[in-house]
Coordinates of C-alpha atoms in Angstrom, one line a residue:
M269 CA 12.3 60.1 -86.7
A270 CA 14.5 57.9 -84.3
N271 CA 13.0 59.5 -81.2
V272 CA 9.7 58.8 -82.8
R273 CA 9.8 55.4 -83.1
C274 CA 11.1 55.3 -79.7
L275 CA 8.0 56.6 -78.6
H276 CA 6.1 53.9 -80.9
K277 CA 8.1 51.2 -78.9
L278 CA 7.0 52.8 -75.6
I279 CA 3.3 52.8 -76.6
R280 CA 3.5 49.2 -77.2
L281 CA 5.0 47.9 -74.8
Q282 CA 2.9 49.5 -72.0
K283 CA 0.0 48.2 -74.1
L284 CA 1.3 44.9 -73.1
L285 CA 1.9 45.6 -69.7
L286 CA -1.7 47.2 -69.4
P287 CA -5.0 45.7 -68.4
L288 CA -7.0 44.8 -71.3
N289 CA -9.6 47.3 -70.6
A290 CA -6.8 50.4 -70.7
Q291 CA -5.9 49.5 -73.8
S292 CA -9.1 51.3 -74.9
S293 CA -8.4 54.9 -73.0
R294 CA -6.5 57.4 -73.9
L295 CA -2.3 57.4 -73.0
A296 CA -1.2 59.9 -70.6
P297 CA 1.8 60.9 -71.4
L298 CA 4.8 59.6 -69.3
Q299 CA 6.1 62.2 -67.0
P300 CA 9.5 61.4 -65.4
R301 CA 9.5 61.4 -61.8
P302 CA 11.9 63.1 -59.2
L303 CA 14.6 61.1 -57.1
T304 CA 12.6 62.2 -54.1
F305 CA 10.0 60.3 -55.0
L306 CA 12.9 57.1 -54.1
L307 CA 13.7 58.7 -51.3
A308 CA 10.6 59.2 -50.2
R309 CA 9.5 55.7 -50.3
S310 CA 13.1 54.0 -48.3
Y311 CA 11.8 56.8 -45.9
A312 CA 8.2 55.2 -45.6
K313 CA 9.4 52.1 -45.4
D314 CA 11.8 52.5 -43.1
E315 CA 8.9 54.4 -40.5
K316 CA 6.8 51.4 -41.3
T317 CA 9.0 49.4 -40.1
S318 CA 9.5 51.6 -37.0
N319 CA 6.7 51.4 -35.8
L320 CA 6.2 47.8 -36.4
D321 CA 9.1 47.2 -34.0
D322 CA 7.1 49.8 -31.6
F323 CA 4.2 47.4 -31.9
R324 CA 5.6 44.6 -30.2
A325 CA 8.1 45.7 -28.2
R326 CA 4.2 47.3 -26.4
E327 CA 2.8 44.2 -26.6
E328 CA 5.3 42.7 -25.2
Q329 CA 5.8 45.1 -22.1
R330 CA 2.1 44.6 -22.0
E331 CA 2.0 40.4 -22.2
R332 CA 4.8 40.4 -19.0
E333 CA 3.1 42.9 -17.1
R334 CA -0.2 40.6 -16.8
D335 CA 1.8 37.9 -16.2
A336 CA 3.0 39.7 -13.3
A337 CA -0.4 40.7 -11.9
D338 CA -1.1 37.5 -12.3
E339 CA 1.6 36.1 -10.2
A340 CA 1.0 38.3 -7.8
A341 CA -2.7 37.5 -7.1
A342 CA -2.0 33.7 -7.4
K343 CA 0.5 34.1 -4.2
A344 CA -2.3 36.7 -2.8
T345 CA -4.7 33.6 -3.0
K346 CA -2.4 31.3 -1.7
K347 CA -1.6 33.4 1.5
E348 CA -4.5 34.1 2.6
T349 CA -6.4 30.5 1.7
G350 CA -3.5 29.2 4.0
G351 CA -2.2 27.5 1.0
G352 CA 0.9 27.8 2.5
L353 CA 0.9 25.2 4.9
G354 CA 3.1 22.9 3.3
A355 CA 3.3 19.7 5.2
S356 CA 0.7 20.6 7.2
G357 CA -1.5 19.6 4.2
S358 CA -0.6 17.3 3.6
E359 CA -0.4 15.4 6.9
S360 CA -3.5 16.6 7.3
S361 CA -5.1 14.3 3.8
G362 CA -2.8 11.7 5.5
Q363 CA -4.7 11.5 8.9
Q364 CA -7.8 11.7 6.5
D365 CA -6.8 8.8 4.4
D366 CA -6.1 7.0 8.1
A367 CA -9.3 7.6 9.5
K368 CA -11.0 6.3 6.2
Q369 CA -9.5 3.0 6.1
A370 CA -10.1 3.1 10.1
K371 CA -13.6 2.6 9.2
V372 CA -13.7 -0.1 6.5
D373 CA -11.7 -2.0 9.1
A374 CA -14.1 -1.6 11.5
I375 CA -17.2 -2.0 9.0
R376 CA -14.6 -5.4 8.0
A377 CA -14.4 -6.1 11.7
K378 CA -18.5 -5.9 12.3
I379 CA -19.0 -8.3 9.6
L380 CA -16.6 -10.6 9.8
D381 CA -17.5 -10.9 13.2
A382 CA -21.2 -11.5 12.2
A383 CA -19.9 -14.2 9.5
L384 CA -18.0 -16.4 12.7
N385 CA -21.6 -17.1 13.6
H386 CA -22.3 -19.3 10.0
V387 CA -19.2 -20.8 10.1
P388 CA -20.7 -23.9 11.9
Q389 CA -23.1 -24.4 9.1
Q390 CA -21.8 -22.5 6.2
G391 CA -17.9 -23.1 6.6
W392 CA -14.9 -20.8 6.0
T393 CA -16.2 -19.6 2.9
R394 CA -17.8 -16.3 1.7
Q395 CA -21.4 -17.8 1.7
A396 CA -20.6 -17.2 5.7
I397 CA -19.1 -13.6 4.8
V398 CA -22.1 -12.5 2.7
L399 CA -24.5 -13.6 5.8
G400 CA -22.5 -12.0 8.3
A401 CA -23.0 -8.5 6.1
E402 CA -27.1 -9.0 5.4
E403 CA -27.1 -9.2 9.2
S404 CA -25.1 -6.6 10.2
G405 CA -27.5 -4.5 7.8
Y406 CA -24.9 -4.4 4.4
P407 CA -26.1 -5.7 1.3
S408 CA -24.9 -9.0 0.3
V409 CA -22.4 -7.4 -2.3
V410 CA -20.1 -5.9 -0.3
H411 CA -18.3 -9.7 0.4
G412 CA -16.4 -7.6 -2.3
M413 CA -14.5 -5.9 0.7
F414 CA -13.4 -9.4 1.3
P415 CA -11.0 -10.8 -1.8
E416 CA -9.2 -13.1 0.1
G417 CA -12.5 -15.0 0.4
G418 CA -12.8 -17.1 3.2
F419 CA -9.3 -16.8 4.2
A420 CA -10.4 -13.2 4.8
L421 CA -12.7 -15.2 8.1
V422 CA -9.6 -17.5 9.1
S423 CA -7.1 -14.5 9.5
H424 CA -9.8 -12.7 11.1
F425 CA -10.6 -15.2 13.8
N426 CA -7.2 -16.0 14.6
G427 CA -6.6 -12.7 15.2
K428 CA -9.5 -11.8 17.3
C429 CA -8.4 -15.0 19.2
N430 CA -4.9 -14.1 20.0
A431 CA -5.7 -10.8 21.1
Q432 CA -8.0 -12.9 24.1
L433 CA -4.8 -14.6 24.9
M434 CA -2.8 -11.9 24.9
E435 CA -4.5 -10.0 27.3
S436 CA -5.7 -13.1 29.4
L437 CA -1.8 -13.4 29.6
Q438 CA -1.2 -9.8 30.4
Q439 CA -3.7 -10.2 33.5
K440 CA -1.9 -13.3 35.0
T441 CA 1.6 -11.6 34.6
D442 CA 0.8 -8.2 35.1
G443 CA 1.7 -6.8 31.5
G444 CA 4.8 -9.4 32.2
K445 CA 6.2 -7.6 35.4
Q446 CA 4.8 -10.5 37.6
E447 CA 7.1 -13.5 37.5
V448 CA 5.9 -16.9 36.4
E449 CA 6.9 -19.7 38.7
D450 CA 6.4 -22.5 36.9
P451 CA 7.2 -21.2 32.6
L452 CA 6.6 -24.8 31.1
D453 CA 3.0 -25.1 32.6
F454 CA 2.6 -21.4 31.7
L455 CA 3.7 -22.5 28.1
V456 CA 1.4 -25.6 28.5
Q457 CA -1.8 -23.9 30.0
A458 CA -1.9 -21.0 27.3
V459 CA -1.5 -23.5 24.5
R460 CA -4.3 -25.1 25.4
Q461 CA -6.0 -22.3 25.9
R462 CA -6.1 -21.1 22.9
L463 CA -6.4 -24.3 21.4
E464 CA -9.6 -24.0 23.1
M465 CA -11.6 -21.5 21.0
V466 CA -11.2 -23.7 18.6
T467 CA -13.8 -25.7 19.6
P468 CA -16.8 -24.4 18.4
Y469 CA -15.7 -24.5 14.6
K470 CA -13.7 -28.0 14.8
S471 CA -15.7 -30.1 12.4
H472 CA -14.7 -27.2 9.6
W473 CA -11.4 -26.5 11.0
P474 CA -9.9 -28.3 8.4
Q475 CA -10.6 -27.0 5.9
A476 CA -9.2 -23.2 7.8
M477 CA -6.0 -25.2 7.5
A478 CA -6.5 -26.0 4.2
L479 CA -7.2 -21.9 3.4
I480 CA -3.5 -21.4 5.6
A481 CA -1.4 -23.6 3.6
Q482 CA -2.6 -22.0 0.3
P483 CA 1.3 -20.3 -1.0
Q484 CA -0.6 -16.8 -1.2
H485 CA -1.7 -17.2 2.4
A486 CA 1.4 -18.0 3.9
P487 CA 2.7 -14.1 5.1
T488 CA -0.3 -13.4 7.0
A489 CA -0.3 -16.8 8.3
L490 CA 3.0 -17.1 9.0
A491 CA 3.2 -13.7 11.1
Q492 CA 0.0 -14.7 13.0
V493 CA 1.9 -17.9 13.8
L494 CA 4.9 -16.5 14.8
T495 CA 3.6 -13.5 16.6
L496 CA 1.6 -15.6 19.0
V497 CA 4.1 -18.0 19.9
D498 CA 6.8 -14.8 20.6
D499 CA 4.3 -13.8 22.7
I500 CA 3.5 -16.7 24.8
C501 CA 7.2 -17.2 25.3
Y502 CA 7.0 -13.1 26.7
Y503 CA 4.9 -13.5 29.4
S504 CA 5.8 -16.9 30.4
G505 CA 9.1 -14.7 31.3
D506 CA 11.9 -15.4 28.5
R507 CA 14.2 -12.6 28.3
S508 CA 16.7 -13.8 27.1
V509 CA 18.4 -12.5 24.5
D510 CA 21.3 -16.0 23.6
F511 CA 20.2 -18.3 20.5
G512 CA 18.0 -19.9 22.6
W513 CA 15.5 -17.1 22.4
Y514 CA 14.9 -18.4 18.2
T515 CA 14.8 -22.1 19.3
R516 CA 12.6 -21.9 21.8
R517 CA 10.0 -20.3 19.7
V518 CA 10.2 -22.5 16.7
G519 CA 9.9 -25.2 19.2
L520 CA 6.8 -23.8 20.4
A521 CA 5.5 -23.4 16.7
T522 CA 6.1 -26.7 15.9
I523 CA 4.6 -28.0 19.3
M524 CA 1.4 -26.4 18.7
K525 CA 1.2 -27.5 15.3
M526 CA 1.6 -31.1 16.5
T527 CA -1.1 -30.8 18.9
E528 CA -3.4 -29.2 16.4
L529 CA -3.2 -31.7 14.2
Y530 CA -3.6 -34.5 17.3
F531 CA -6.7 -31.9 18.8
L532 CA -8.6 -32.9 14.9
Q533 CA -9.0 -35.9 15.6
D534 CA -9.1 -36.6 18.9
T535 CA -12.8 -38.1 20.5
S536 CA -12.3 -38.2 24.1
P537 CA -14.5 -36.7 27.0
G538 CA -13.1 -33.2 27.1
H539 CA -9.9 -33.5 25.0
A540 CA -8.2 -35.3 27.5
Q541 CA -5.4 -37.2 25.2
T542 CA -5.1 -34.0 23.8
W543 CA -3.9 -32.1 27.1
D544 CA -1.8 -35.2 27.5
F545 CA -0.1 -35.2 23.8
L546 CA 0.7 -31.4 24.7
K547 CA 2.0 -32.5 28.5
N548 CA 4.5 -35.1 27.0
R549 CA 5.8 -32.5 24.0
M550 CA 6.5 -30.2 25.9
D551 CA 8.3 -32.5 28.9
E552 CA 10.6 -33.7 25.7
A553 CA 11.2 -30.9 24.3
V554 CA 13.1 -30.0 27.7
Q555 CA 14.7 -33.2 27.8
L556 CA 16.2 -32.3 24.2
Q557 CA 17.4 -28.5 25.2
M558 CA 18.9 -30.5 28.2
M559 CA 20.2 -33.2 26.3
L560 CA 21.6 -30.8 23.2
S561 CA 23.4 -28.7 26.1
Q562 CA 25.7 -31.4 27.0
T563 CA 26.9 -31.5 23.7
E564 CA 28.2 -28.0 22.6
G565 CA 29.0 -28.6 19.1
M566 CA 25.7 -30.2 18.4
T567 CA 24.2 -27.6 20.2
H568 CA 25.2 -24.9 18.0
T569 CA 24.7 -26.7 15.1
F570 CA 20.7 -27.4 16.1
Q571 CA 20.5 -24.1 17.7
R572 CA 22.3 -22.3 13.6
S573 CA 19.3 -25.0 11.9
F574 CA 16.1 -22.7 13.8
N575 CA 17.8 -19.5 14.3
S576 CA 18.4 -19.7 10.4
A577 CA 14.3 -20.6 9.8
F578 CA 13.2 -18.3 12.0
I579 CA 15.0 -15.8 11.0
T580 CA 14.5 -15.9 7.8
A581 CA 10.6 -16.0 7.9
R582 CA 10.8 -13.0 10.4
N583 CA 12.9 -11.0 7.8
I584 CA 10.7 -11.9 4.7
L585 CA 7.4 -11.0 6.7
G586 CA 9.2 -7.7 7.9
L587 CA 8.4 -8.6 11.3
G588 CA 9.7 -6.8 14.1
Y589 CA 10.0 -8.3 17.8
N590 CA 11.2 -5.2 19.9
R591 CA 9.5 -4.7 23.0
N592 CA 10.1 -2.0 26.2

């Protein structure tokens, strides 16, 4: 009887666990399973895990092989196309950039040269640049190449005039090899020749000077002046390496600007009074230098003041005056 009651309890428990549709089915007698069933399940599980590990290992190996093949193909392609040039490739790119910049500079110079013809009517303005661009065959919107506005025209004019003066001085001195007989007169004539280039634009030159005096334009303008006076002194025969090297150049720059202001107000025929003014200032500079040379202490103080100003300006602008 006890066995029958236990059997009934097992049947009821089985009914609770089986799905509802299995309640109406005929219960099969429970058959005890041998211990080998558990062992088989354990073995199958281990075999399944082993197969998964093998699969992963094979996939990783294939991935490594594909990476190696891609790397080898990339190296071969780089070698065939000359990708191993390295520095030469970078140098070629730099040369292309230089060529593009040279082309842009040539276009700018062409437009500004044409714009100079319109300065007497339009002044040193963006409108003159627009007219110069149209005259050169470019659309008026090309004035966007000149963010400095009218100062771009002034700077171009000064640079062009300075280059013309240097070419003239080189011809007179055989490239600086021929000795100048009268250095003072040489300086006077050089400054006069440079100022005479402003004559066609004299009525609008105060506007140009106002643009030059603006703080954002000072570095370019100052660099042009310092380079100009150094070239004039060099071709006049000044090869000194003492403190007077700076003093003479700062003094010449000062005289040039004083004469330029006098030139704008001069109404004499041929600006004769301006050239007399220039000659007198040069003579005074020579006399001042002779006087200071007699007082050694004052000379050093005076020279140090000029030297400091000149060196500071040169360092700010990054200028160098080494000549071969």
